[in-house]
PDB file of C-alpha atoms in Angstrom:
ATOM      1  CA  UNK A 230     -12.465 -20.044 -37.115  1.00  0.00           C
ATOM      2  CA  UNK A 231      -9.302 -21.398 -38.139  1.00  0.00           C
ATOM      3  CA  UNK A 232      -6.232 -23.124 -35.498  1.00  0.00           C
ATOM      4  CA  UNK A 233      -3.949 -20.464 -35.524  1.00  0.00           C
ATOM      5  CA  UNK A 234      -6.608 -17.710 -35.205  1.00  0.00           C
ATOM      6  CA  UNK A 235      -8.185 -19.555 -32.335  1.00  0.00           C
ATOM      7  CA  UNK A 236      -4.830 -20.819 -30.427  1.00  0.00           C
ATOM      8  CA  UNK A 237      -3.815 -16.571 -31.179  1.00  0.00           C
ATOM      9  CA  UNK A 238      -6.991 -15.613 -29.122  1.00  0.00           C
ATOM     10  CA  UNK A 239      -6.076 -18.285 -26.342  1.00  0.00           C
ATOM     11  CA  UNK A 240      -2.719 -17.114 -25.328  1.00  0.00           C
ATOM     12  CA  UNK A 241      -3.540 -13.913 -23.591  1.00  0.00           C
ATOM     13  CA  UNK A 242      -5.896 -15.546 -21.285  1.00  0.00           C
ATOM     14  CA  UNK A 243      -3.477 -18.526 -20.673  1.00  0.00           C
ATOM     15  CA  UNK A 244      -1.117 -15.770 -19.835  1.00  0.00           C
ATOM     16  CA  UNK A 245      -3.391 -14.030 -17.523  1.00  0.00           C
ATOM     17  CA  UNK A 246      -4.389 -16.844 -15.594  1.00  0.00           C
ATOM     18  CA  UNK A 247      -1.007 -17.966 -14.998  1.00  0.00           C
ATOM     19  CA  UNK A 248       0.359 -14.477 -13.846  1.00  0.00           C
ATOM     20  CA  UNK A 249       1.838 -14.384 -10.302  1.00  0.00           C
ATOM     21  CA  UNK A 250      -0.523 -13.078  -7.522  1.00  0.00           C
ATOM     22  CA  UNK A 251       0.196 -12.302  -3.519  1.00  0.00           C
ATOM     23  CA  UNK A 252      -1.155 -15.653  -2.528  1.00  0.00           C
ATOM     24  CA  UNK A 253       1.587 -17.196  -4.101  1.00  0.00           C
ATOM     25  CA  UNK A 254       4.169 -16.376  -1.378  1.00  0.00           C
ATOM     26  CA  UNK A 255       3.327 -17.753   2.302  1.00  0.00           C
ATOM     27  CA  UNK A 256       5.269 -14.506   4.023  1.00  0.00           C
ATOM     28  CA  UNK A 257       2.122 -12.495   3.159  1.00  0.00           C
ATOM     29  CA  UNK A 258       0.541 -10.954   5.719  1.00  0.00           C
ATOM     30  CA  UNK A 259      -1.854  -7.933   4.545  1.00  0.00           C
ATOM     31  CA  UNK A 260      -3.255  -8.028   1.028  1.00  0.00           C
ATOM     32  CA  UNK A 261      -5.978  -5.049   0.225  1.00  0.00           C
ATOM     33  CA  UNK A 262      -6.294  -5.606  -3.150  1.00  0.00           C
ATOM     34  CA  UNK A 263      -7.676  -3.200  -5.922  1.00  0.00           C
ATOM     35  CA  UNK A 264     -11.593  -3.326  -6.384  1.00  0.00           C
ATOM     36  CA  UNK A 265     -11.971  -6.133  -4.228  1.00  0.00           C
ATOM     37  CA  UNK A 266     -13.631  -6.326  -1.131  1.00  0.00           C
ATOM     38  CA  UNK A 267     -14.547  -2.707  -0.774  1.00  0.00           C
ATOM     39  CA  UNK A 268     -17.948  -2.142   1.153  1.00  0.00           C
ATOM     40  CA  UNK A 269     -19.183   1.836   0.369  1.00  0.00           C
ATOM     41  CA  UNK A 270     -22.566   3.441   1.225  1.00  0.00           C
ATOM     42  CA  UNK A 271     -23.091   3.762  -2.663  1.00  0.00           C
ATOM     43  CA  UNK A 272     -24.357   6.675  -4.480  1.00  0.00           C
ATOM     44  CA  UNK A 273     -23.332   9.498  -4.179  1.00  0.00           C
ATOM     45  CA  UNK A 274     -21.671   9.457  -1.661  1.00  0.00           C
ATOM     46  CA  UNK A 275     -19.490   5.984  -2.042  1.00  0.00           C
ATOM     47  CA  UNK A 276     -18.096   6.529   1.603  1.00  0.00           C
ATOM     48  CA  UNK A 277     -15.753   2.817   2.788  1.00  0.00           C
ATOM     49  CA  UNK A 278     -16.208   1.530   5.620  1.00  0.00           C
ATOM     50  CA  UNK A 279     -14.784  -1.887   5.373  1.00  0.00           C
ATOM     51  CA  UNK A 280     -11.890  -3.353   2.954  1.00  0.00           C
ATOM     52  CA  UNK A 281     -10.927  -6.930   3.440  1.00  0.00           C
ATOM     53  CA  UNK A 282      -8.222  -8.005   3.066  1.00  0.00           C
ATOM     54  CA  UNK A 283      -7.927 -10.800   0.800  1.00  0.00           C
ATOM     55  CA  UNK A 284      -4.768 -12.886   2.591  1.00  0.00           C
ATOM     56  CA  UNK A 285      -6.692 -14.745   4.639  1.00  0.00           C
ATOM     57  CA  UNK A 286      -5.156 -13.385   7.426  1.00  0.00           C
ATOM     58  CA  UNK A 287      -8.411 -11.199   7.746  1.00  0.00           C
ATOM     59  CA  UNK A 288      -6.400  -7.793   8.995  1.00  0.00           C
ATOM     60  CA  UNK A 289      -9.610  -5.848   7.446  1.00  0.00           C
ATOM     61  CA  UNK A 290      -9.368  -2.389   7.154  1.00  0.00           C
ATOM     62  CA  UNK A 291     -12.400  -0.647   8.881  1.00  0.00           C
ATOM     63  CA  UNK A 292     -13.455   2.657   9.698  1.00  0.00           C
ATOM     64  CA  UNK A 293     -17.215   2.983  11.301  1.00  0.00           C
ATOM     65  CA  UNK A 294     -16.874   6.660  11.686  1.00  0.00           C
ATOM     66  CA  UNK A 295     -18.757   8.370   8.677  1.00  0.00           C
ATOM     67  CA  UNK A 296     -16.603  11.762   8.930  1.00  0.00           C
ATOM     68  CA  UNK A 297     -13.714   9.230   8.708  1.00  0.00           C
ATOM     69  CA  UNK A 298     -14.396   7.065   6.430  1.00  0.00           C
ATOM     70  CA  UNK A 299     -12.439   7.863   2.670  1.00  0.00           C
ATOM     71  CA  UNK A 300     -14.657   7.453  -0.600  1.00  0.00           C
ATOM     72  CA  UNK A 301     -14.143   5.063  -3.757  1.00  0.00           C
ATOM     73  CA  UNK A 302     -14.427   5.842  -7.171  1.00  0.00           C
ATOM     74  CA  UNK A 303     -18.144   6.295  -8.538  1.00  0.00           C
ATOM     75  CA  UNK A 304     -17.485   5.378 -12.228  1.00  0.00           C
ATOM     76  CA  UNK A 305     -16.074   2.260 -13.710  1.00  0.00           C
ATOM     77  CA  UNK A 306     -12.905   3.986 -14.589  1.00  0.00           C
ATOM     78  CA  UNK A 307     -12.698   5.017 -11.211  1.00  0.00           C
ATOM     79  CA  UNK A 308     -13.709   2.302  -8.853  1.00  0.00           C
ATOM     80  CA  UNK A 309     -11.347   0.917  -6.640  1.00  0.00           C
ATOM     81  CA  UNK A 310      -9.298   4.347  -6.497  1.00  0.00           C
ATOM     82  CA  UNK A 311     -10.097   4.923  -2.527  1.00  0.00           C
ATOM     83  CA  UNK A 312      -9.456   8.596  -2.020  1.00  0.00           C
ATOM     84  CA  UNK A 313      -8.462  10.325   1.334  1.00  0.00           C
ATOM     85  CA  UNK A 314      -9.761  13.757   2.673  1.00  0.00           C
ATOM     86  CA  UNK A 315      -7.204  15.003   4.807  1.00  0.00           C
ATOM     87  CA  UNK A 316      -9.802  17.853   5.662  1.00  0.00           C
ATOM     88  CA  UNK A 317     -11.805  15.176   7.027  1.00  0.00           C
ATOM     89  CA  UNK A 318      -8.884  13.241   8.628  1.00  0.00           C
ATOM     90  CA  UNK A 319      -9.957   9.818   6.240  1.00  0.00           C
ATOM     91  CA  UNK A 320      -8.514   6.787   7.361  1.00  0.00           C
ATOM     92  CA  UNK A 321      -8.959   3.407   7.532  1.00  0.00           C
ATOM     93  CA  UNK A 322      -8.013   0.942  11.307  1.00  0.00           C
ATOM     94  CA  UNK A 323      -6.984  -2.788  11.140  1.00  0.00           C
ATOM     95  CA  UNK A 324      -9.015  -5.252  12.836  1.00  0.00           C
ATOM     96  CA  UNK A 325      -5.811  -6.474  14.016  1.00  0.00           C
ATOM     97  CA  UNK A 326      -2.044  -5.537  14.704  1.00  0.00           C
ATOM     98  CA  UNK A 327       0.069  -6.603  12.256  1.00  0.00           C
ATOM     99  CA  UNK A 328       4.132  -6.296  13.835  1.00  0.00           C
ATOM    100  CA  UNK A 329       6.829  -6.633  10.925  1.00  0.00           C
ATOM    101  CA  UNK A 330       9.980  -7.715  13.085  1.00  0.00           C
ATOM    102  CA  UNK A 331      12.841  -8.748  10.411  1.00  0.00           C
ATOM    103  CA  UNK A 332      12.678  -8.250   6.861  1.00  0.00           C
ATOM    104  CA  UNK A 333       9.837  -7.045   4.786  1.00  0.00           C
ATOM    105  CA  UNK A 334       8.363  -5.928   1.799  1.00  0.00           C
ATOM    106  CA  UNK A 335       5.518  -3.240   1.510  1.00  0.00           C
ATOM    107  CA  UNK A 336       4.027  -2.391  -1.886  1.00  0.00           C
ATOM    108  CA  UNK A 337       1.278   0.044  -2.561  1.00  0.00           C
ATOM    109  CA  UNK A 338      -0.144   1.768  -5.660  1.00  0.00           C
ATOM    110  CA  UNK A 339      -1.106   5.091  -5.019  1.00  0.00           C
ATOM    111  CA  UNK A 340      -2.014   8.852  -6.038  1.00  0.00           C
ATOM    112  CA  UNK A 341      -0.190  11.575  -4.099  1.00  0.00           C
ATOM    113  CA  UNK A 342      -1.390  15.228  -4.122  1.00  0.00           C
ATOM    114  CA  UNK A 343       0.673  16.772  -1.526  1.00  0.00           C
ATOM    115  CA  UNK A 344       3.342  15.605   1.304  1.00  0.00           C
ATOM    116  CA  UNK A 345       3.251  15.454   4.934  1.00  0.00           C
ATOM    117  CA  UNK A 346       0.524  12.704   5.293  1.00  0.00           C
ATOM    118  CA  UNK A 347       0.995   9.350   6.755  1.00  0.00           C
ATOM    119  CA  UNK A 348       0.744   5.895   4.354  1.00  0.00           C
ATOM    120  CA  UNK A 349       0.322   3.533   7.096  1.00  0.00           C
ATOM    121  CA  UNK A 350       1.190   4.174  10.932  1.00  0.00           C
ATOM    122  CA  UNK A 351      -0.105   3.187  14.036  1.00  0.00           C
ATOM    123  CA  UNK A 352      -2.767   5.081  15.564  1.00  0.00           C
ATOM    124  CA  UNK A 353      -2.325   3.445  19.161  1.00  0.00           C
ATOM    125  CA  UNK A 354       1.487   3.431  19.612  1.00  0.00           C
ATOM    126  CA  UNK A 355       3.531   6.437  19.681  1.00  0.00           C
ATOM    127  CA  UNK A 356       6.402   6.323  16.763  1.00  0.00           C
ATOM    128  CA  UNK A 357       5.469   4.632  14.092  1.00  0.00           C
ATOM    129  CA  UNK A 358       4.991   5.369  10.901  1.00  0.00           C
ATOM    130  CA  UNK A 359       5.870   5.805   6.642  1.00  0.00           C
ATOM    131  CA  UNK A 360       5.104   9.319   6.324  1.00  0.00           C
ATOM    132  CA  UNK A 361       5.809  11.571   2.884  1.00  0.00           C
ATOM    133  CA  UNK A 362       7.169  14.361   4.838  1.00  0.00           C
ATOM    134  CA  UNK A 363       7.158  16.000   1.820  1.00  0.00           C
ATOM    135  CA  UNK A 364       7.296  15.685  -1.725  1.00  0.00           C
ATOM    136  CA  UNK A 365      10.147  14.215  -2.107  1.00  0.00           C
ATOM    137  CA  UNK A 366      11.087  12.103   1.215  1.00  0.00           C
ATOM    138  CA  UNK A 367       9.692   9.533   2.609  1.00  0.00           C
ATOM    139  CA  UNK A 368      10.103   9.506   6.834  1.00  0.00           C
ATOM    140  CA  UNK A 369       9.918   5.980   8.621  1.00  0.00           C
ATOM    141  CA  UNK A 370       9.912   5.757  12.687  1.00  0.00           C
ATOM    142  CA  UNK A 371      10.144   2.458  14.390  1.00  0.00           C
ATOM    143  CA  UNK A 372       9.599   1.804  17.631  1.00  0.00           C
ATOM    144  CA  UNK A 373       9.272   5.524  18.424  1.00  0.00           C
ATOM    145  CA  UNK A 374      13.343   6.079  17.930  1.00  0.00           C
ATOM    146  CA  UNK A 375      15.078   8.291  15.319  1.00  0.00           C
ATOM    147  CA  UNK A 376      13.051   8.962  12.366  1.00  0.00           C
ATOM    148  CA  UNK A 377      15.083   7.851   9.073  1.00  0.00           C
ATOM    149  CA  UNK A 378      14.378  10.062   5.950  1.00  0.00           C
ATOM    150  CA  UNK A 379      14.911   8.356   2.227  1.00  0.00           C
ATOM    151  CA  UNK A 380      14.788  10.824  -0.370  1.00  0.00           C
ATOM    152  CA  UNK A 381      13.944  10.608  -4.236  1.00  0.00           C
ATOM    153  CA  UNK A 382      16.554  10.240  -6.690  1.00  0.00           C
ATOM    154  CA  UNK A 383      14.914  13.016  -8.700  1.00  0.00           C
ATOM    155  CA  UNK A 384      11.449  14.839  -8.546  1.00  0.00           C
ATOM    156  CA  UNK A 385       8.556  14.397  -6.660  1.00  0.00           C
ATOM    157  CA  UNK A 386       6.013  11.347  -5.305  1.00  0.00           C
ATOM    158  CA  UNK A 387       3.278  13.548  -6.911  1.00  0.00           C
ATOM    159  CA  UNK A 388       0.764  11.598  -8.871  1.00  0.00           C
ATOM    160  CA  UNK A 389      -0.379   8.229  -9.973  1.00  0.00           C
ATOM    161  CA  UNK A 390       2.232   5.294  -8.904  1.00  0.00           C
ATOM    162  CA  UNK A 391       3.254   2.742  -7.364  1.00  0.00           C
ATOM    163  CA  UNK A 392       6.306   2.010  -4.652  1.00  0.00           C
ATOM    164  CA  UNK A 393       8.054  -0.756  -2.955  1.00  0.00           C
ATOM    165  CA  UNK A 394       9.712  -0.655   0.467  1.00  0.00           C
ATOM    166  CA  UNK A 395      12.025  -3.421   1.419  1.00  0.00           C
ATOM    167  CA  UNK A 396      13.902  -3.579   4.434  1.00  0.00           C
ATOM    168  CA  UNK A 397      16.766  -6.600   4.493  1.00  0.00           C
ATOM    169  CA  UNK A 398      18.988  -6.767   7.730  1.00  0.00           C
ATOM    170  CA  UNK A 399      17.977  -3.756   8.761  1.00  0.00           C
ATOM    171  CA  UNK A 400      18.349  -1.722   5.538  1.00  0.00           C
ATOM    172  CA  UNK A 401      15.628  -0.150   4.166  1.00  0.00           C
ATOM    173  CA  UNK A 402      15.363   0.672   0.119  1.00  0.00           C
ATOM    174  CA  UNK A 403      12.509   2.660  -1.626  1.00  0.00           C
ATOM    175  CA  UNK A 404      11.817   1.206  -5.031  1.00  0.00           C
ATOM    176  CA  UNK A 405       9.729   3.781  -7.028  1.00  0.00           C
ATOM    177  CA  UNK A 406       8.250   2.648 -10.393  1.00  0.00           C
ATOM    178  CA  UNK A 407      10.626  -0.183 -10.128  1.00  0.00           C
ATOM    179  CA  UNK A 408      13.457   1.442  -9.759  1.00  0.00           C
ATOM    180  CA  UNK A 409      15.530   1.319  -6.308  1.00  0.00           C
ATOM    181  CA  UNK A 410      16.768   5.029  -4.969  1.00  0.00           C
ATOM    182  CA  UNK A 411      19.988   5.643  -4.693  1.00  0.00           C
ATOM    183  CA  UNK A 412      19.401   6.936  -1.061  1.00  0.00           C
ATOM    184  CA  UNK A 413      19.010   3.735   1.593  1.00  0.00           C
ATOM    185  CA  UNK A 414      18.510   4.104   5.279  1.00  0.00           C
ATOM    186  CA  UNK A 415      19.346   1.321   7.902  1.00  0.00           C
ATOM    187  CA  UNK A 416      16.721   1.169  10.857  1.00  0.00           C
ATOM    188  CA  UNK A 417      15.845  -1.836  13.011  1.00  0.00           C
ATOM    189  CA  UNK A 418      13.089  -2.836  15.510  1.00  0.00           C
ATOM    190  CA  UNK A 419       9.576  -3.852  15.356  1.00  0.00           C
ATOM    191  CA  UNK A 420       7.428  -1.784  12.449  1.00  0.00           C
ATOM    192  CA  UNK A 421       3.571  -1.770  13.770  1.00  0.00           C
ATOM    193  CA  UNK A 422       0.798  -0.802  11.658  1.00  0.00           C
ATOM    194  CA  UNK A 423      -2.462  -0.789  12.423  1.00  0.00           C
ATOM    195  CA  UNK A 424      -3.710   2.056  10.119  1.00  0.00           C
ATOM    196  CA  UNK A 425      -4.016   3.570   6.939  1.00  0.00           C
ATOM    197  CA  UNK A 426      -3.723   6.935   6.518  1.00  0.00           C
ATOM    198  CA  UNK A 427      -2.909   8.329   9.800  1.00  0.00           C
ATOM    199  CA  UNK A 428      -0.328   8.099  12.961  1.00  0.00           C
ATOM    200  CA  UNK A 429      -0.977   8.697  16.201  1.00  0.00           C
ATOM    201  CA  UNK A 430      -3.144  10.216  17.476  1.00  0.00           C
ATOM    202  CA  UNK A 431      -4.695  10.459  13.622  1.00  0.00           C
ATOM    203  CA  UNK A 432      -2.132  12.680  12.937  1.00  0.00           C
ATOM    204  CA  UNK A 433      -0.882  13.972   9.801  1.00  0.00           C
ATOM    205  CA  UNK A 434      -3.778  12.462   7.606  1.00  0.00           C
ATOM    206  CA  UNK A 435      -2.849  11.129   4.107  1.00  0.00           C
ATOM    207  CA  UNK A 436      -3.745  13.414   1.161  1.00  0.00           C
ATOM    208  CA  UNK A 437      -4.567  11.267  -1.885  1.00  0.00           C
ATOM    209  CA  UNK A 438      -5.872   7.769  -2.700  1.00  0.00           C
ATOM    210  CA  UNK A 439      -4.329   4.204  -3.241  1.00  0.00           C
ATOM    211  CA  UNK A 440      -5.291   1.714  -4.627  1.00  0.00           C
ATOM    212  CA  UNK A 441      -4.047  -1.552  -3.516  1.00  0.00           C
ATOM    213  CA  UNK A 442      -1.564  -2.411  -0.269  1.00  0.00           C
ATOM    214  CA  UNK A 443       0.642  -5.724   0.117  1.00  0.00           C
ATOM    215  CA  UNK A 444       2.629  -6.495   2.903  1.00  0.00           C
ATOM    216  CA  UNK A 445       5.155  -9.150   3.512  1.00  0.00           C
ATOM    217  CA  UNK A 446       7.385 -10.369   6.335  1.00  0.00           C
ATOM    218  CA  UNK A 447      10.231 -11.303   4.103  1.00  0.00           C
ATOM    219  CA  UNK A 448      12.348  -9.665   1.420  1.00  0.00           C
ATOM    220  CA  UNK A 449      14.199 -10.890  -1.822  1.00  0.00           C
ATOM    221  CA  UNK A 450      14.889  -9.377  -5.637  1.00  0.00           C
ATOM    222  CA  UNK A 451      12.678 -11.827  -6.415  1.00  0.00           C
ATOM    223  CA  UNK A 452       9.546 -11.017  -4.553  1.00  0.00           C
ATOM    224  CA  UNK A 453      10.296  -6.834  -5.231  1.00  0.00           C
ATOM    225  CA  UNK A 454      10.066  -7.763  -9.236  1.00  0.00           C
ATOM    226  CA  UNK A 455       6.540  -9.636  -8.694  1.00  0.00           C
ATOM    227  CA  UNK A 456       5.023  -7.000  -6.505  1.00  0.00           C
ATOM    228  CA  UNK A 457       6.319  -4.235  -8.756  1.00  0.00           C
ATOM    229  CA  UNK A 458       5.264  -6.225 -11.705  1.00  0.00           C
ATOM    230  CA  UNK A 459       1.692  -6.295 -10.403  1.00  0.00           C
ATOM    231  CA  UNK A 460       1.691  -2.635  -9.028  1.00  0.00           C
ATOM    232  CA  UNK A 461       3.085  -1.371 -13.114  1.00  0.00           C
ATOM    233  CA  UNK A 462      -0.682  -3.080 -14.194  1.00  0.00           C
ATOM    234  CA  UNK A 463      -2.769  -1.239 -11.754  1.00  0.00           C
TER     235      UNK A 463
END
């Protein structure tokens, strides 16, 4: 094979290895990346029970409950895709609390098919929670005080994609598909989260699937363009 066809064939994977990952920044504190770490019954039923999280900072998710316990994909195009039954209140605990005090950045690429469920919450403290109250708004409660609503520029959440949630000083801004909504909220205190897909007490169960969750305890432009960046490829 000749040079320039060869050095042609090794750019893309020079490329790939050096693109930017979550370990990369030290204010990570969840990581629940896509097709990794996913334990499931197997055929047919492909029911979770365990998803590690891959920060180190081993805040698994777990759920030992069958009835509880969401599925992932059966087919190579759709493994990884872990898909919640509200009907069947699916969700998913932490092994431990994770407490977001200051700033921080939440990114998660998902698949919504209807509002009102809970993204993450916590399912032992009262008030707390990112909620799509509906279609088109996302609700946050922290600390169990007045619930903040931030809305969609345009349309709905419905479908395959991927958002961003930064708070910094206290305001919070919902990135969707990389780009920041007009509508901001400002809402301090300590965010918990110890759950995926419910509040409670598992309450308001998510309806849909996601794919991969990141949490930070920091914000900057910078980090929002890496995790979106990585969300777009998902």
């Amino acid at each position: 094979m000749p040079l320039a066809q060869k050095i042609g064939l090794s750019l893309p994977t020079i490329k790939s290895l050096n693109r930017w990952t979550p370990l990369e920044e030290p204010t990570l504190v969840a990581w629940w990346q896509f097709a990794m770490g996913i334990t499931d019954s197997g055929a047919t039923a492909y029911k979770v029970s365990k998803w590690d999280d891959v920060s180190g900072n081993n805040n698994h998710l777990i759920q030992g409950t069958l009835a509880n316990q969401p599925t992932n994909g059966n087919t190579s195009a759709t493994k990884g895709i872990i898909t919640f039954d509200p009907s069947g209140t699916n969700n998913m605990s932490t092994s431990s609390q994770i407490s977001l005090t200051g700033d921080f950045t939440i990114g998660v690429a998902l698949n919504l098919t209807a509002g009102g469920g809970v993204l993450l919450g916590d399912n032992t403290a009262t008030g707390e929670f990112f909620r799509f109250f509906s279609t088109s708004v996302i609700r946050i409660k922290i600390d169990n005080a007045t619930a903040v609503d931030l809305s969609k520029d345009s349309g709905t959440f419905l479908g395959k994609a991927y958002m961003v949630l930064t708070r910094v000083s206290d305001v919070i801004t919902l990135h969707w598909k990389g780009v920041a909504q007009a509508d901001t909220e400002t809402l301090s205190g300590t965010a918990d989260i110890d759950n995926l897909g419910v509040r409670k007490t598992a309450l308001n169960p998510y309806d849909g699937s996601v794919s991969e969750v990141q949490i930070y305890s920091s914000s900057s432009a910078a980090l929002t363009a890496e995790v979106n960046a990585r969300l777009s490829m998902i």
